[in-house]
Coordinates of C-alpha atoms in Angstrom, one line a residue:
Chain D
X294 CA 69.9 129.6 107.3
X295 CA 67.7 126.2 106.5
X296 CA 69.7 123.4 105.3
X297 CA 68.7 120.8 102.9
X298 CA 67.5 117.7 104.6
X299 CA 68.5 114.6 103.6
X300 CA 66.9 111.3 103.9
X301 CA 67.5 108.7 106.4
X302 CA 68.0 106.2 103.9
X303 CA 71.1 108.6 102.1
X304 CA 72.7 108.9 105.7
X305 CA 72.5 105.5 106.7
X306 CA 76.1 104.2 105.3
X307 CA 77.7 107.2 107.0
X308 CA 76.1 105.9 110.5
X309 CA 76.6 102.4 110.1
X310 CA 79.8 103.3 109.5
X311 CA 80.3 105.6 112.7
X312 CA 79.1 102.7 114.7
X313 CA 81.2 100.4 113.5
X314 CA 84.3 102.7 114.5
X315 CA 82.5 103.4 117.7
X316 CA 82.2 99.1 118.3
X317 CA 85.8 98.5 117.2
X318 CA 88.0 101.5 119.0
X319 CA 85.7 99.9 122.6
X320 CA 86.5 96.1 121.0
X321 CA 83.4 95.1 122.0
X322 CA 80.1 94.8 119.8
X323 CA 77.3 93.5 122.7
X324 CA 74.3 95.4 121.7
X325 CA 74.0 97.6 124.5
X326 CA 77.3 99.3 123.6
X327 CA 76.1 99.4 119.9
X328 CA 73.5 101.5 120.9
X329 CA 74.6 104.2 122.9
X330 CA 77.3 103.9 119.2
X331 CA 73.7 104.3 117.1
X332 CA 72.9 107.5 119.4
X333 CA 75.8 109.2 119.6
X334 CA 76.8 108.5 116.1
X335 CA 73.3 110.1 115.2
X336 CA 74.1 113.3 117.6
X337 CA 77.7 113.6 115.5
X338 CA 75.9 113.3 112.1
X339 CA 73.4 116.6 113.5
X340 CA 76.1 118.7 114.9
X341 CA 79.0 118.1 112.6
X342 CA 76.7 118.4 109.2
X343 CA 78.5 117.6 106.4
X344 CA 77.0 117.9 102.5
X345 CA 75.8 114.0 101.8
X346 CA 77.8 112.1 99.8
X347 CA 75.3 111.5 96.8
X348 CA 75.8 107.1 96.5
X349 CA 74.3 105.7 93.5
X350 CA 72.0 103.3 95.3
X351 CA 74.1 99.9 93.9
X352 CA 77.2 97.9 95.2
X353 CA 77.8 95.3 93.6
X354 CA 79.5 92.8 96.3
X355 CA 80.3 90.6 93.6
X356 CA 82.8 92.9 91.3
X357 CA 83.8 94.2 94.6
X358 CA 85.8 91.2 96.5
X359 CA 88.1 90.2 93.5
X360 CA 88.8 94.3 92.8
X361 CA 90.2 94.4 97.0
X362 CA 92.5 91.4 96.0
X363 CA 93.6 93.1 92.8
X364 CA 93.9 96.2 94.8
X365 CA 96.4 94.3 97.1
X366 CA 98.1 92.8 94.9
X367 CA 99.1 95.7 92.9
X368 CA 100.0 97.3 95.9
X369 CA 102.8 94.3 96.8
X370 CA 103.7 94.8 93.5
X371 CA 104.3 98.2 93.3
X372 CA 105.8 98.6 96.3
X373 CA 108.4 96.4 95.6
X374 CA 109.1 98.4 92.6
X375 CA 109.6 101.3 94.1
X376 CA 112.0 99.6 96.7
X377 CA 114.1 98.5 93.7
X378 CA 113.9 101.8 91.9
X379 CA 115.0 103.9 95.4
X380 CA 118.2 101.8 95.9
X381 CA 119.3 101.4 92.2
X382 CA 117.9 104.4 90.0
X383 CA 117.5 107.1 93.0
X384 CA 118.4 110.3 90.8
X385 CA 118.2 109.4 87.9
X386 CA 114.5 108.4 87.9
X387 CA 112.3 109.7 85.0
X388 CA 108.6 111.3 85.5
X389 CA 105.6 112.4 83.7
X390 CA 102.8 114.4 84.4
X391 CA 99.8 112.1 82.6
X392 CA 96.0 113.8 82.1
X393 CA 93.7 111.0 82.3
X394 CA 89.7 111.9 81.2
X395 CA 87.7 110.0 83.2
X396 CA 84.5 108.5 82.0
X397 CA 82.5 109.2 85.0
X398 CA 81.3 112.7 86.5
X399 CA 79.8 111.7 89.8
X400 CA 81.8 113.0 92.5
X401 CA 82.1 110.3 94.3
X402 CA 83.9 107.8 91.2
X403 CA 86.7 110.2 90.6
X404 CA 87.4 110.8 94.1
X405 CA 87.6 107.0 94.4
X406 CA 89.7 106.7 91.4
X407 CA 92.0 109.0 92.7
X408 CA 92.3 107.0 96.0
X409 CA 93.2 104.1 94.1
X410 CA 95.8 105.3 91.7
X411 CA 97.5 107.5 95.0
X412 CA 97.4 104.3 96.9
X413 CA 99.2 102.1 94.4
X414 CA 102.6 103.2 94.9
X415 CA 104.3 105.4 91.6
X416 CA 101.3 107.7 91.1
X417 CA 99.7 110.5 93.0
X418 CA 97.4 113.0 91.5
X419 CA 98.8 116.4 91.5
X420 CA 95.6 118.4 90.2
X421 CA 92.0 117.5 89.1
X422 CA 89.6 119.2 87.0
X423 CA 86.3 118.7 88.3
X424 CA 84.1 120.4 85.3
X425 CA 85.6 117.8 82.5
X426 CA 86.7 114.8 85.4
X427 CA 90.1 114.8 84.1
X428 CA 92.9 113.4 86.7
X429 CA 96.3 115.1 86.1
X430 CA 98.8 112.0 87.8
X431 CA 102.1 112.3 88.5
X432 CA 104.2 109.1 88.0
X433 CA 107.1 108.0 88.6
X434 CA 109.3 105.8 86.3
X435 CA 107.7 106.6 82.8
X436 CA 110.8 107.1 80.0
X437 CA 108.4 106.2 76.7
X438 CA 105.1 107.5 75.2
X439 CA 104.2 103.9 75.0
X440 CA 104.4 104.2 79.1
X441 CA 102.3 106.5 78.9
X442 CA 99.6 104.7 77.3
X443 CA 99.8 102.1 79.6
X444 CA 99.3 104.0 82.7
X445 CA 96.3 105.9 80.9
X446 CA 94.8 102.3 80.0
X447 CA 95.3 101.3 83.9
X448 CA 93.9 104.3 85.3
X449 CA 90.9 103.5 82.8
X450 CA 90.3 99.8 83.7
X451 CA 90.7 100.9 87.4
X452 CA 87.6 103.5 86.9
X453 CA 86.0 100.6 84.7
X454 CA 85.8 98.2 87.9
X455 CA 84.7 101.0 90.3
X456 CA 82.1 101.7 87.9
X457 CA 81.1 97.7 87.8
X458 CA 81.0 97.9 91.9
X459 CA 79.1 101.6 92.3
X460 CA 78.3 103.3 89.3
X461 CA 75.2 104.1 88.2
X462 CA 73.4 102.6 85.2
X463 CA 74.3 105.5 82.8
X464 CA 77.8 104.6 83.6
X465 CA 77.6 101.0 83.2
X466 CA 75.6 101.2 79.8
X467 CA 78.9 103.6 78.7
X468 CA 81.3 100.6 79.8
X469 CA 79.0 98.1 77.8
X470 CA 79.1 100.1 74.5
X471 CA 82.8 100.8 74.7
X472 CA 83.1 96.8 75.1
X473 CA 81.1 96.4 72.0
X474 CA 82.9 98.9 70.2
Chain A
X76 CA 102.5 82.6 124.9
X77 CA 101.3 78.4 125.0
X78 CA 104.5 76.0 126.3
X79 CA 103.5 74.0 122.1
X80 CA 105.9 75.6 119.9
X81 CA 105.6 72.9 117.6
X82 CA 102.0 73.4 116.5
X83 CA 100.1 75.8 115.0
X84 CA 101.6 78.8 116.9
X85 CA 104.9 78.1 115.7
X86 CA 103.1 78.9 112.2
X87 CA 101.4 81.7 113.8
X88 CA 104.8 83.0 115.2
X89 CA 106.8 82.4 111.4
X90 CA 103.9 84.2 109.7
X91 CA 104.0 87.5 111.7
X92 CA 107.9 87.8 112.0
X93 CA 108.2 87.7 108.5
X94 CA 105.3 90.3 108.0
X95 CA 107.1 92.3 110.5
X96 CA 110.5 91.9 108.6
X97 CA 108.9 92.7 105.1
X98 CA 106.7 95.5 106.5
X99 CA 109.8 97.3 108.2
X100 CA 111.8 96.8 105.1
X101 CA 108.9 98.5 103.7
X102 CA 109.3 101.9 106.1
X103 CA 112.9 101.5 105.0
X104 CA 112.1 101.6 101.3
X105 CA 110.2 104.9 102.4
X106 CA 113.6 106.2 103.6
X107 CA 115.8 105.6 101.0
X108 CA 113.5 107.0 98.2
X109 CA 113.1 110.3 100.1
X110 CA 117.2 110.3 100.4
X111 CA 117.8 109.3 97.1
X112 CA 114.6 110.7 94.8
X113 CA 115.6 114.2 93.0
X114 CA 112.9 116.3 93.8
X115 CA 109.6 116.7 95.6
X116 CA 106.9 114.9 93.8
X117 CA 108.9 111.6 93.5
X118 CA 109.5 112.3 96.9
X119 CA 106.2 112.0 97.8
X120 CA 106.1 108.8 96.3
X121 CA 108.4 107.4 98.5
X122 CA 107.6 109.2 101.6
X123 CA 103.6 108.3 100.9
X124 CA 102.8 105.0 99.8
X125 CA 105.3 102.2 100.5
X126 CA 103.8 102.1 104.5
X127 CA 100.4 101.4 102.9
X128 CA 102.0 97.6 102.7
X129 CA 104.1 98.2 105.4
X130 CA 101.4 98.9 108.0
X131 CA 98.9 96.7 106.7
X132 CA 101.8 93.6 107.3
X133 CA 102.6 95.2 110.8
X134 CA 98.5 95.7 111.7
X135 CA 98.2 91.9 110.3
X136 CA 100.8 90.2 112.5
X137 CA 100.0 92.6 115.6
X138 CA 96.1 90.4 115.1
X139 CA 98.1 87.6 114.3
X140 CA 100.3 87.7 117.8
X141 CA 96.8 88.9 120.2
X142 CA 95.3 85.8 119.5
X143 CA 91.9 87.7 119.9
X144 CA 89.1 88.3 117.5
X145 CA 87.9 91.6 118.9
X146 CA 91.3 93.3 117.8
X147 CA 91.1 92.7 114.3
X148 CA 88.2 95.5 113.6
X149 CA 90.3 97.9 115.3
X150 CA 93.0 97.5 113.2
X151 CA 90.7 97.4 110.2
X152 CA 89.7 101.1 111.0
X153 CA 93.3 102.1 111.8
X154 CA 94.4 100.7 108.5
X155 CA 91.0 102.2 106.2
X156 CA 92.1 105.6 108.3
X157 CA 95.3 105.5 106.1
X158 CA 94.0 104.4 103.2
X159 CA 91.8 107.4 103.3
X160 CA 94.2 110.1 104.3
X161 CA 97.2 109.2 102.5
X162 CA 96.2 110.5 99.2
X163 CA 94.8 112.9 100.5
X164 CA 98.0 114.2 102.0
X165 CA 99.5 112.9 99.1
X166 CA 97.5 115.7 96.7
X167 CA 97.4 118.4 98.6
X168 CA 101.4 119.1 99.2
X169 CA 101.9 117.4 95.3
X170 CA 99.4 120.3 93.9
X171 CA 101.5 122.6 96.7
X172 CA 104.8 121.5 94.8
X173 CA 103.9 121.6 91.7
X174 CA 102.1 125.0 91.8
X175 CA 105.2 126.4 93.2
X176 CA 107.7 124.9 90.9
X177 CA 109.3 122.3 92.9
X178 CA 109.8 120.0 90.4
X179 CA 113.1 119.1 88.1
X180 CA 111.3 120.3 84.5
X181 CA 114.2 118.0 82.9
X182 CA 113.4 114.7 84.9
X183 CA 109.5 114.5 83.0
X184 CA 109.8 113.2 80.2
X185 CA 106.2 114.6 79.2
X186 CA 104.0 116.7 80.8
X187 CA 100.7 117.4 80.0
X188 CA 99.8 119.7 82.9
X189 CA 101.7 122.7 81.9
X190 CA 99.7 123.6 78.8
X191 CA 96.7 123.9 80.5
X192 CA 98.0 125.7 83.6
X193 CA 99.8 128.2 81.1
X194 CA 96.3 128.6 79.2
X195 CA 94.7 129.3 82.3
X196 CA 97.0 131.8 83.9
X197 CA 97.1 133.5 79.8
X198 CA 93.5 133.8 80.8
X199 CA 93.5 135.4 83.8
X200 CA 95.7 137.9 82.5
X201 CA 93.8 138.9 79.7
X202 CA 90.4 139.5 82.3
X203 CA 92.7 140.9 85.2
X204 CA 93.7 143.9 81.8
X205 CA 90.2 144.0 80.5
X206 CA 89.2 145.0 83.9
X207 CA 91.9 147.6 84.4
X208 CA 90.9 149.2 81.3

């Protein structure tokens, strides 16, 4: 069975990566060690194939830094709520299951959507539909349709600043007509 | 540990018990939620995501106690490990529970899942007798 090649260029994050982990798990980055990281990462990406991740060719450093402190922040946040609502509501919490459309169909945006809303503490994605990119969350603490709404509109802002960092152009020309709308 | 416990590693020293204390507190949040949550999806949002904080406060004052800089990138990767497989974990035994009915039906107050798992299965049914017959 042939397999597809792919380009240097489209494997490159995945090896940069692999020699970064390589550099950090020895704590030392001389360039000697970096290399023999380069070569055997290069070995692992052969043996171990894996379909490539298909990146849209833009990251936008810029949207990127102040969307990790937002990231963190929300986190605290979050967490803290769900501290208060373990001790005091426990059993007598309320839930929704929420279906959230996504604007995007790459893969790789709605798999990083997900992350994001399962990392923020209070929603975790039970089921996705990959044909129409709709995200079906679970979350915790939601007793009004209005709550509802507000989770949708987070999960969409959320996919909006991914979009901003990695999306392609399609994507970001969607984002500037719905802010012109 | 330097004999100046006046200067900057007194600082050092205040910073990282407190991320220690609020991270732990953290893993005890975990805890509680999975004792006192009513069933197994908002379990998993207890037993899931409050150590996201509460490791990344412990990996921070772990760095912050080493007082080396080539420590810090392995705790980055230990920390981006979690953030990777967490929701992962996360989704795969919520889908589990919810596919098998392990959820209290009376605690959502909406749930816009069932339709569409309900349509599908309808489906199935109708193909699974056209076949038959």
């Amino acid at each position: 069975m042939s397999r597809r090649r792919i380009s240097l260029r489209q494997e490159l994050p995945l090896l940069v990566w692999l020699v970064i982990v390589w550099g950090a798990l020895w704590q030392d980055f001389s360039p000697g060690n970096l290399l023999f990281g380069a070569l055997l990462s290069v070995a692992v990406a052969r043996l171990f194939y894996l379909p490539p991740v298909e990146l849209s060719g833009r990251f936008n450093i810029l949207h990127a830094i102040p969307f990790a402190l937002m990231f963190l922040a929300k986190v605290v946040m979050a967490s803290m709520q769900l501290l208060f609502l373990a001790v005091w509501r426990g059993p007598r919490v309320k839930n929704a299951v929420v279906a959230v459309t996504l604007r995007s169909h790459q893969d790789l945006l709605v798999t990083a959507t997900g992350h994001v809303i399962s990392l923020i503490p209070g929603s975790l994605v039970v089921e996705v539909d990959r044909s129409t990119s709709t995200l079906y969350l679970h979350a915790l603490n939601i007793s009004s349709p209005q709550e509802v709404e507000n989770l949708k509109n987070e999960v969409l802002s959320i996919e909006a600043g991914l979009i901003r960092i990695m999306g392609t152009r399609d994507e970001l020309e969607i984002l500037r007509t719905e802010a012109a709308a | 540990m330097s004999p100046d416990s006046t200067g900057l590693d007194a600082w050092v020293d205040v910073l990282s018990a407190v991320f220690m204390i609020v991270g732990a507190t953290m893993s005890l949040g975990a805890a509680i939620g999975l004792l006192r949550f009513p069933d197994l999806l908002s379990r998993m949002h207890a037993a899931t995501k409050p150590q996201v904080l509460g490791l990344f406060l412990l990996l921070a004052s772990i760095g912050l106690q080493m007082r080396t800089l080539w420590v810090w990138p392995v705790l980055l990767v230990a920390w981006i490990f979690q953030l990777l497989t967490v929701p992962v974990s996360a989704h795969m035994v919520g889908r589990a529970g919810y596919r098998t009915k392990h959820l209290h039906r009376e605690l959502l107050t909406s749930d816009e899942l069932e339709a569409v798992v309900q349509k599908a299965a309808a489906k199935a049914a109708r193909e699974d007798g056209s076949g038959d017959g």
